[in-house]
Amino acid sequence: MFSKEYFDYLIRSKKYLLLFILLIMLLIIIGGRDMGVALIIEGLISLMLSFALPVYIFHYVHDKKAVDTFFSIPVSRKALLVTGIVFCIMTVYLPMALVLCFYSVAEKIGVMMVVYLFEMLLAVAALIVFNTALYFIANNIIDGVIMMGAYSFMPLAIYMVLNSMVSSYVAGFSTWEFDFLYYLSPAAMAVKVFVSIFYKVQAIAHVLGLLVIAVIFGYILLKAYVNRSVERAGTPSDRLLAYPFVIYFYVTICLFIISSWNGYDFENLSAFLRENFITYVMLFAVFMGTYFIYKRKFFFPVKLPVVFIAAVVVSLVITSICKSCHGFGLAQMYERDDPYQSIDINAWYENENSDVQKYLYEMTGERSYYYNVYIFNDRTDDDHRNMKLSASTMAIIEELRQQGISDFYEKPKDGSYWLHLNIVNSEYGSSKSYSYQIKDQLDMKTILELAKDEALMVSIETSEHQYFLQKDGTLKQNY
Amino acid sequence: MLRINNVSKSFGTKEVLKDLSLTVNEGSIFGLVGVNGAGKSTLLRCISGIYRCDAGNVEFNGIDTYADESIRKDIFFVNDDPYYSLASNIRTLKEFYSSYYDIDEETYQKTLKLFGLDENKQLNSFSKGMKRQALLLFALSIKPKLLLLDEAFDGLDPIVRYNLKKSLYDFIEENEATIIISSHNLKELEDICDSYGILENGKVETYGDLLESKQNINKYQLAFRKDIDESVFDKFDLLYKSKEGSVYSLVIKGDKETTVKELKKLKPLILDTLAVNFEELFIYEHEGGNR
């Protein structure tokens, strides 16, 4: 499984590369006043090296001539792979480990350094194994680099399309973190681990995620490498997981982003297609372009436009279904019992006859055409930090929320909203925010009811003054 | 002994080697010939363990060359277009090969001098022929028990070709090794090979001792007083036939004496027997196979 001869050769032949990396690392340690900054810079360099080194060390797999040399030597395929991987890991990890040791001494980390060293080793190993596996999906060096980039950006692409879909079709959902996507990206997990070491905290879930990736991809890589058809080196990368999958994945992502960003539904098909025709034509041109890169020749089979049109239709149908079933019911998913819940209501009025205006006139004698009402629980205030919202407030919020959901799917013809409700659940460092816009104005009775809640603050702004609504219903001017 | 057992190898839908079986004896210099695209290089890569056979296997001294990498210490493959990394020279190449093989320093120095190569010059600045010589230098210095040479004489000037042939003679004499050479230069092969195989349609159906085969195929020139019925030649294993005036040129496979005896029965005015060379042997076998 490991070839000492090949490892010795790698050390001897790559000695200048190793010296160069060592020199950079020493410059970082000597030049940086702060060992934490040195650790972050070293982490970034390591991240880049974990992409570059597999390309450099395993270049022979994609070179028709080099295949003859490397696969005819008396070293088993398993040993060639394992030794190459070990060399890559060692090259990336050792400088990092050294910087971490300096950092540990500077920060007096103590025995935790051993844990951090292990976590770092795991992160580097998982990254290199994963990147090598991506590199081997292709049949030539350029495609190998493209595959590494394409697969590494997939979680980000999924994140973009999910956010685009939920913000367009799920009432109340704005940008979400979609934490699960971190576990699809070893690079993101490794960054989390590096950052957690910097902050001296534990990122157990990400460490475990990296361990799973290292084991699973290590096994797949070994099997695939042993059975690899080396005669295909230098040929177009037509494995199912190479261009055929990557091209269709990104085209699908783009189609869903186009249809969801523009809020497509069945009712406005012709207008939608008119507005987005150029976008679709450009995407089709890119689609054809990727086939040119894939095949390395002009390639225009009739099936491509047919497949593209079919994919457009499917994306439009799915987004329409998504809208008609209210985001597959996700609009109703909302955690109400979060003790750290923050709410923020912004209501505005441009109506001289509103009951808010009447109330303000009665209480202060001030008349204004324009009013803003802010209702919020101030979590930054020590007195209010741990206060829970009352049951009556929660009931009002839920009523407003339901109205917001209903208004989201039946947008007003004049496009005007008078109320904005924002709810943030921010437990355990991760936050989920729900945002609603409501057509109807908030009446004074509801405002007074909300003002009674100890956890809430209500302010009314005119064009000239700001007032705080007290628990007893009186107004106190803010100077 | 090298045994190729029912080897098949396809590239996509193209079946290059079809259930190919062949045995090459120890101490033999085996010339592998075939038209372009016949699969000679593929067969050599299957033998050297680079390619995995779709079916069958290759055994050298009873050990599978693909499955057991240890046997590859005794095998060296010189491909038609050697790979050298950027900035590498013969010295770095020696570093690479010495990691896996035992290099005989005396042979190395002798061959280096014979080929007139500069150890420190970058290999990428070498001509194609010199690049091949650099790899041949290691092929000879490592002293493998099985040496595989793909398009061995391509790109080499006459002096180097002569030196290479001489080196191969010495090598086989000293080491009891087996050499398989593929080349289109049949004249060069004829000079050094004692056995041969013609790779055609994915199989080696014509093979054997080169001298015996050459003796078994002969060219006959006959002239007759008047036109004869050509069906009289049907009883011979005729590989080639042409007629110019009243003179027939025939290439017939079979025992020379028996054939001459049979031809004399046709009462020709003239009957001359000529020996064929390896190139003619290949052409006649190839055309005979395609008929």
Tab-separated table of C-alpha atoms in Angstrom, chain A residues 69-394:
chain	number	residue	atom	x	y	z
A	69	THR	CA	6.485	5.364	-17.400
A	70	PHE	CA	4.643	5.392	-14.078
A	71	PHE	CA	2.404	2.363	-14.556
A	72	SER	CA	5.181	0.126	-15.829
A	73	ILE	CA	7.483	0.576	-12.826
A	74	PRO	CA	7.426	-2.165	-10.189
A	75	VAL	CA	5.104	-0.286	-7.852
A	76	SER	CA	1.484	-1.329	-7.416
A	77	ARG	CA	-1.257	1.103	-8.329
A	78	LYS	CA	-2.410	1.184	-4.717
A	79	ALA	CA	1.092	2.103	-3.558
A	80	LEU	CA	1.411	4.792	-6.258
A	81	LEU	CA	-1.813	6.390	-5.085
A	82	VAL	CA	-1.300	6.079	-1.340
A	83	THR	CA	2.298	7.281	-1.508
A	84	GLY	CA	1.323	10.267	-3.667
A	85	ILE	CA	-1.504	11.192	-1.287
A	86	VAL	CA	0.752	10.838	1.756
A	87	PHE	CA	3.325	13.092	0.101
A	88	CYS	CA	0.669	15.739	-0.653
A	89	ILE	CA	-0.694	15.585	2.894
A	90	MET	CA	2.780	15.827	4.362
A	91	THR	CA	3.708	18.808	2.175
A	92	VAL	CA	0.575	20.724	3.156
A	93	TYR	CA	0.317	19.604	6.757
A	94	LEU	CA	3.845	19.887	8.136
A	95	PRO	CA	4.230	23.664	7.601
A	96	MET	CA	0.743	24.184	9.060
A	97	ALA	CA	1.542	22.006	12.052
A	98	LEU	CA	4.697	23.991	12.673
A	99	VAL	CA	2.817	27.301	12.566
A	100	LEU	CA	0.185	25.813	14.875
A	101	CYS	CA	2.898	24.828	17.338
A	102	PHE	CA	4.188	28.420	17.396
A	103	TYR	CA	0.600	29.663	17.751
A	104	SER	CA	-0.044	27.236	20.612
A	105	VAL	CA	3.013	28.461	22.474
A	106	ALA	CA	2.098	32.106	21.864
A	107	GLU	CA	-1.514	31.576	22.961
A	108	LYS	CA	-0.651	29.126	25.775
A	109	ILE	CA	-3.060	26.532	24.407
A	110	GLY	CA	-1.429	23.606	26.210
A	111	VAL	CA	-2.524	20.021	25.600
A	112	MET	CA	-5.391	21.123	23.345
A	113	MET	CA	-2.680	21.625	20.757
A	114	VAL	CA	-2.643	17.850	20.200
A	115	VAL	CA	-6.382	17.896	19.443
A	116	TYR	CA	-5.950	20.843	17.079
A	117	LEU	CA	-3.039	19.118	15.349
A	118	PHE	CA	-5.207	16.068	14.772
A	119	GLU	CA	-8.148	18.148	13.531
A	120	MET	CA	-5.853	19.988	11.157
A	121	LEU	CA	-4.378	16.736	9.843
A	122	LEU	CA	-7.854	15.372	9.251
A	123	ALA	CA	-8.935	18.537	7.439
A	124	VAL	CA	-5.868	18.480	5.173
A	125	ALA	CA	-6.191	14.741	4.502
A	126	ALA	CA	-9.901	14.979	3.662
A	127	LEU	CA	-9.320	17.951	1.375
A	128	ILE	CA	-6.499	16.279	-0.519
A	129	VAL	CA	-8.311	12.963	-0.866
A	130	PHE	CA	-11.448	14.752	-2.068
A	131	ASN	CA	-9.588	17.007	-4.504
A	132	THR	CA	-7.598	14.077	-5.876
A	133	ALA	CA	-10.837	12.168	-6.428
A	134	LEU	CA	-12.237	15.170	-8.328
A	135	TYR	CA	-9.056	15.430	-10.386
A	136	PHE	CA	-9.353	11.785	-11.391
A	137	ILE	CA	-12.903	12.173	-12.688
A	138	ALA	CA	-11.388	13.731	-15.801
A	139	ASN	CA	-9.146	12.175	-18.447
A	140	ASN	CA	-6.802	15.102	-18.994
A	141	ILE	CA	-5.085	17.764	-16.909
A	142	ILE	CA	-7.184	20.768	-17.983
A	143	ASP	CA	-10.440	18.896	-17.431
A	144	GLY	CA	-9.112	17.663	-14.085
A	145	VAL	CA	-8.643	21.248	-12.917
A	146	ILE	CA	-12.070	22.178	-14.307
A	147	MET	CA	-13.679	19.266	-12.444
A	148	MET	CA	-12.019	20.323	-9.182
A	149	GLY	CA	-13.424	23.827	-9.601
A	150	ALA	CA	-16.838	22.697	-10.816
A	151	TYR	CA	-17.408	20.238	-7.982
A	152	SER	CA	-15.990	22.561	-5.320
A	153	PHE	CA	-18.467	25.282	-6.305
A	154	MET	CA	-21.449	22.939	-6.403
A	155	PRO	CA	-22.506	23.528	-2.766
A	156	LEU	CA	-22.360	27.289	-3.396
A	157	ALA	CA	-24.428	26.877	-6.552
A	158	ILE	CA	-26.987	24.794	-4.636
A	159	TYR	CA	-27.006	27.473	-1.930
A	160	MET	CA	-27.717	30.165	-4.511
A	161	VAL	CA	-30.549	28.273	-6.171
A	162	LEU	CA	-32.143	27.283	-2.840
A	163	ASN	CA	-32.063	30.855	-1.631
A	164	SER	CA	-33.424	32.074	-4.915
A	165	MET	CA	-36.239	29.511	-4.802
A	166	VAL	CA	-37.231	30.060	-1.173
A	167	SER	CA	-37.109	33.843	-1.361
A	168	SER	CA	-39.310	33.756	-4.461
A	169	TYR	CA	-41.730	30.982	-3.582
A	170	VAL	CA	-41.772	30.469	0.174
A	171	ALA	CA	-43.535	33.205	2.074
A	172	GLY	CA	-41.537	34.487	5.003
A	173	PHE	CA	-38.242	32.961	3.928
A	174	SER	CA	-35.488	35.335	2.996
A	175	THR	CA	-31.802	34.341	2.936
A	176	TRP	CA	-31.059	31.176	4.864
A	177	GLU	CA	-27.731	29.681	5.760
A	178	PHE	CA	-28.648	26.114	4.743
A	179	ASP	CA	-26.085	24.700	7.143
A	180	PHE	CA	-26.332	21.217	5.623
A	181	LEU	CA	-24.520	22.502	2.526
A	182	TYR	CA	-21.368	22.891	4.587
A	183	TYR	CA	-21.229	19.119	4.803
A	184	LEU	CA	-21.147	18.875	1.009
A	185	SER	CA	-18.060	21.053	0.828
A	186	PRO	CA	-14.826	19.746	2.365
A	187	ALA	CA	-13.185	23.118	1.624
A	188	ALA	CA	-15.867	24.966	3.627
A	189	MET	CA	-15.620	22.412	6.446
A	190	ALA	CA	-11.831	22.695	6.498
A	191	VAL	CA	-12.108	26.495	6.678
A	192	LYS	CA	-14.565	26.102	9.591
A	193	VAL	CA	-12.068	23.833	11.349
A	194	PHE	CA	-9.160	26.240	10.714
A	195	VAL	CA	-11.254	29.167	11.981
A	196	SER	CA	-12.411	27.198	15.033
A	197	ILE	CA	-8.760	26.475	15.884
A	198	PHE	CA	-8.019	30.175	15.540
A	199	TYR	CA	-10.885	30.993	17.939
A	200	LYS	CA	-9.887	28.041	20.135
A	201	VAL	CA	-13.316	26.412	19.922
A	202	GLN	CA	-14.380	22.979	18.743
A	203	ALA	CA	-16.111	22.302	15.427
A	204	ILE	CA	-16.972	18.676	16.184
A	205	ALA	CA	-19.627	18.299	13.472
A	206	HIS	CA	-17.268	19.552	10.795
A	207	VAL	CA	-14.407	17.405	12.053
A	208	LEU	CA	-16.692	14.373	11.862
A	209	GLY	CA	-17.867	15.458	8.418
A	210	LEU	CA	-14.269	15.606	7.233
A	211	LEU	CA	-13.565	12.212	8.738
A	212	VAL	CA	-16.508	10.702	6.839
A	213	ILE	CA	-15.341	12.354	3.602
A	214	ALA	CA	-11.747	11.160	4.097
A	215	VAL	CA	-12.891	7.563	4.692
A	216	ILE	CA	-15.558	7.357	1.973
A	217	PHE	CA	-13.641	9.185	-0.732
A	218	GLY	CA	-10.409	7.442	0.249
A	219	TYR	CA	-12.084	4.092	-0.357
A	220	ILE	CA	-13.718	5.174	-3.625
A	221	LEU	CA	-10.458	6.693	-4.826
A	222	LEU	CA	-8.496	3.530	-4.115
A	223	LYS	CA	-10.990	1.301	-5.931
A	224	ALA	CA	-11.293	3.658	-8.889
A	225	TYR	CA	-7.542	4.132	-9.212
A	226	VAL	CA	-6.772	0.418	-9.204
A	227	ASN	CA	-9.361	-0.210	-11.931
A	228	ARG	CA	-8.607	2.958	-13.872
A	229	SER	CA	-8.418	2.632	-17.669
A	230	VAL	CA	-5.110	4.431	-18.051
A	231	GLU	CA	-5.321	4.140	-21.823
A	232	ARG	CA	-7.912	6.921	-21.706
A	233	ALA	CA	-5.338	9.482	-20.521
A	234	GLY	CA	-5.445	12.625	-22.616
A	235	THR	CA	-8.860	11.878	-24.137
A	236	PRO	CA	-12.085	13.914	-23.615
A	237	SER	CA	-13.538	13.515	-20.129
A	238	ASP	CA	-16.727	11.674	-20.932
A	239	ARG	CA	-17.211	9.750	-17.707
A	240	LEU	CA	-20.757	10.238	-16.439
A	241	LEU	CA	-19.516	12.229	-13.437
A	242	ALA	CA	-17.294	14.449	-15.584
A	243	TYR	CA	-18.709	16.846	-18.185
A	244	PRO	CA	-22.007	15.034	-18.787
A	245	PHE	CA	-23.014	15.572	-15.153
A	246	VAL	CA	-21.279	18.909	-14.537
A	247	ILE	CA	-22.746	20.604	-17.635
A	248	TYR	CA	-26.303	19.513	-16.866
A	249	PHE	CA	-25.942	20.347	-13.194
A	250	TYR	CA	-24.915	23.947	-13.825
A	251	VAL	CA	-27.420	24.452	-16.638
A	252	THR	CA	-30.171	23.211	-14.307
A	253	ILE	CA	-28.965	25.539	-11.555
A	254	CYS	CA	-28.981	28.503	-13.953
A	255	LEU	CA	-32.455	27.637	-15.254
A	256	PHE	CA	-33.891	27.489	-11.746
A	257	ILE	CA	-32.212	30.747	-10.800
A	258	ILE	CA	-33.614	32.452	-13.912
A	259	SER	CA	-37.136	31.185	-13.340
A	260	SER	CA	-37.177	31.847	-9.599
A	261	TRP	CA	-35.442	35.238	-9.634
A	262	ASN	CA	-37.987	36.472	-12.083
A	263	GLY	CA	-40.848	35.039	-10.050
A	264	TYR	CA	-42.245	32.919	-12.814
A	265	ASP	CA	-45.730	31.444	-12.487
A	266	PHE	CA	-48.244	30.008	-14.931
A	267	GLU	CA	-50.219	33.220	-15.131
A	268	ASN	CA	-47.535	35.267	-16.830
A	269	LEU	CA	-45.864	32.741	-19.134
A	270	SER	CA	-45.777	34.793	-22.333
A	271	ALA	CA	-44.593	37.968	-20.574
A	272	PHE	CA	-41.972	35.952	-18.691
A	273	LEU	CA	-40.624	34.339	-21.861
A	274	ARG	CA	-40.506	37.713	-23.644
A	275	GLU	CA	-38.546	39.280	-20.803
A	276	ASN	CA	-36.125	36.383	-20.450
A	277	PHE	CA	-35.675	35.314	-24.061
A	278	ILE	CA	-32.227	36.892	-24.369
A	279	THR	CA	-31.159	35.319	-21.052
A	280	TYR	CA	-32.190	31.877	-22.283
A	281	VAL	CA	-30.417	32.387	-25.617
A	282	MET	CA	-27.247	33.402	-23.774
A	283	LEU	CA	-27.492	30.389	-21.488
A	284	PHE	CA	-27.939	28.125	-24.496
A	285	ALA	CA	-24.825	29.671	-26.073
A	286	VAL	CA	-22.899	28.940	-22.870
A	287	PHE	CA	-24.348	25.407	-22.865
A	288	MET	CA	-23.020	24.886	-26.391
A	289	GLY	CA	-19.709	26.457	-25.381
A	290	THR	CA	-19.254	23.955	-22.589
A	291	TYR	CA	-19.821	21.147	-25.089
A	292	PHE	CA	-17.048	22.621	-27.205
A	293	ILE	CA	-14.723	22.578	-24.183
A	294	TYR	CA	-15.838	19.034	-23.389
A	295	LYS	CA	-15.408	17.563	-26.875
A	296	ARG	CA	-12.617	19.933	-27.999
A	297	LYS	CA	-14.467	20.379	-31.271
A	298	PHE	CA	-17.609	22.029	-32.584
A	299	PHE	CA	-20.422	19.746	-31.709
A	300	PHE	CA	-24.024	20.452	-32.555
A	301	PRO	CA	-26.233	17.401	-32.370
A	302	VAL	CA	-29.966	18.052	-32.688
A	303	LYS	CA	-30.540	16.583	-29.245
A	304	LEU	CA	-28.840	19.528	-27.499
A	305	PRO	CA	-31.444	22.230	-28.274
A	306	VAL	CA	-34.192	19.666	-27.640
A	307	VAL	CA	-32.690	18.779	-24.260
A	308	PHE	CA	-32.224	22.452	-23.433
A	309	ILE	CA	-35.836	23.346	-24.284
A	310	ALA	CA	-37.041	20.354	-22.271
A	311	ALA	CA	-34.916	21.516	-19.310
A	312	VAL	CA	-36.382	25.040	-19.584
A	313	VAL	CA	-39.914	23.594	-19.573
A	314	VAL	CA	-39.143	21.348	-16.587
A	315	SER	CA	-37.633	24.256	-14.613
A	316	LEU	CA	-40.709	26.407	-15.315
A	317	VAL	CA	-43.111	23.609	-14.378
A	318	ILE	CA	-41.264	22.875	-11.119
A	319	THR	CA	-41.093	26.537	-10.101
A	320	SER	CA	-44.811	26.916	-10.894
A	321	ILE	CA	-45.658	23.884	-8.797
A	322	CYS	CA	-43.444	25.303	-6.066
A	323	LYS	CA	-45.418	28.512	-6.064
A	324	SER	CA	-48.871	26.953	-6.371
A	325	CYS	CA	-48.294	24.679	-3.356
A	326	HIS	CA	-46.898	27.578	-1.314
A	327	GLY	CA	-43.301	26.422	-1.397
A	328	PHE	CA	-44.211	22.784	-0.764
A	329	GLY	CA	-45.742	23.865	2.567
A	330	LEU	CA	-42.483	25.365	3.814
A	331	ALA	CA	-44.242	28.711	4.357
A	332	GLN	CA	-45.926	27.205	7.407
A	333	MET	CA	-42.654	25.931	8.888
A	334	TYR	CA	-41.714	28.294	11.650
A	335	GLU	CA	-40.329	27.791	15.142
A	336	ARG	CA	-42.523	29.722	17.560
A	337	ASP	CA	-41.041	28.799	20.916
A	338	ASP	CA	-37.552	30.089	20.420
A	339	PRO	CA	-36.614	31.929	23.642
A	340	TYR	CA	-34.228	34.168	21.733
A	341	GLN	CA	-36.785	35.204	19.170
A	342	SER	CA	-36.586	38.791	18.016
A	343	ILE	CA	-39.433	40.530	16.269
A	344	ASP	CA	-39.375	43.724	14.365
A	345	ILE	CA	-42.524	45.356	12.951
A	346	ASN	CA	-42.371	48.384	10.765
A	347	ALA	CA	-45.728	49.944	9.862
A	348	TRP	CA	-46.115	53.153	7.898
A	349	TYR	CA	-49.025	55.398	7.080
A	350	GLU	CA	-49.689	57.980	4.415
A	351	ASN	CA	-53.311	58.522	5.299
A	352	GLU	CA	-54.543	61.538	7.199
A	353	ASN	CA	-57.607	59.680	8.405
A	354	SER	CA	-55.836	56.684	9.925
A	355	ASP	CA	-56.675	55.845	13.540
A	356	VAL	CA	-52.963	56.195	14.371
A	357	GLN	CA	-53.040	59.771	13.145
A	358	LYS	CA	-56.182	60.463	15.132
A	359	TYR	CA	-54.653	58.935	18.273
A	360	LEU	CA	-51.453	60.928	17.855
A	361	TYR	CA	-53.405	64.136	17.340
A	362	GLU	CA	-55.467	63.452	20.460
A	363	MET	CA	-52.405	62.729	22.559
A	364	THR	CA	-49.930	65.305	21.235
A	365	GLY	CA	-51.815	67.750	19.067
A	366	GLU	CA	-49.387	67.042	16.229
A	367	ARG	CA	-50.601	66.450	12.683
A	368	SER	CA	-48.483	64.748	10.077
A	369	TYR	CA	-49.197	63.179	6.712
A	370	TYR	CA	-46.511	60.549	7.152
A	371	TYR	CA	-46.037	58.153	10.105
A	372	ASN	CA	-43.751	55.271	10.889
A	373	VAL	CA	-44.440	52.831	13.706
A	374	TYR	CA	-41.622	50.565	14.950
A	375	ILE	CA	-42.339	47.683	17.281
A	376	PHE	CA	-39.379	45.583	18.432
A	377	ASN	CA	-37.863	43.681	21.303
A	378	ASP	CA	-34.425	45.079	21.930
A	379	ARG	CA	-32.162	42.119	22.679
A	380	THR	CA	-29.169	44.388	23.072
A	381	ASP	CA	-30.777	46.007	26.095
A	382	ASP	CA	-29.803	44.202	29.346
A	383	ASP	CA	-33.322	44.647	30.799
A	384	HIS	CA	-34.995	43.021	27.822
A	385	ARG	CA	-32.400	40.470	26.751
A	386	ASN	CA	-34.023	37.393	28.263
A	387	MET	CA	-37.640	38.478	28.224
A	388	LYS	CA	-40.070	36.184	26.437
A	389	LEU	CA	-42.911	37.581	24.387
A	390	SER	CA	-46.384	37.319	25.950
A	391	ALA	CA	-49.003	34.886	24.670
A	392	SER	CA	-51.204	37.711	23.392
A	393	THR	CA	-48.248	39.185	21.467
A	394	MET	CA	-47.474	35.768	19.995
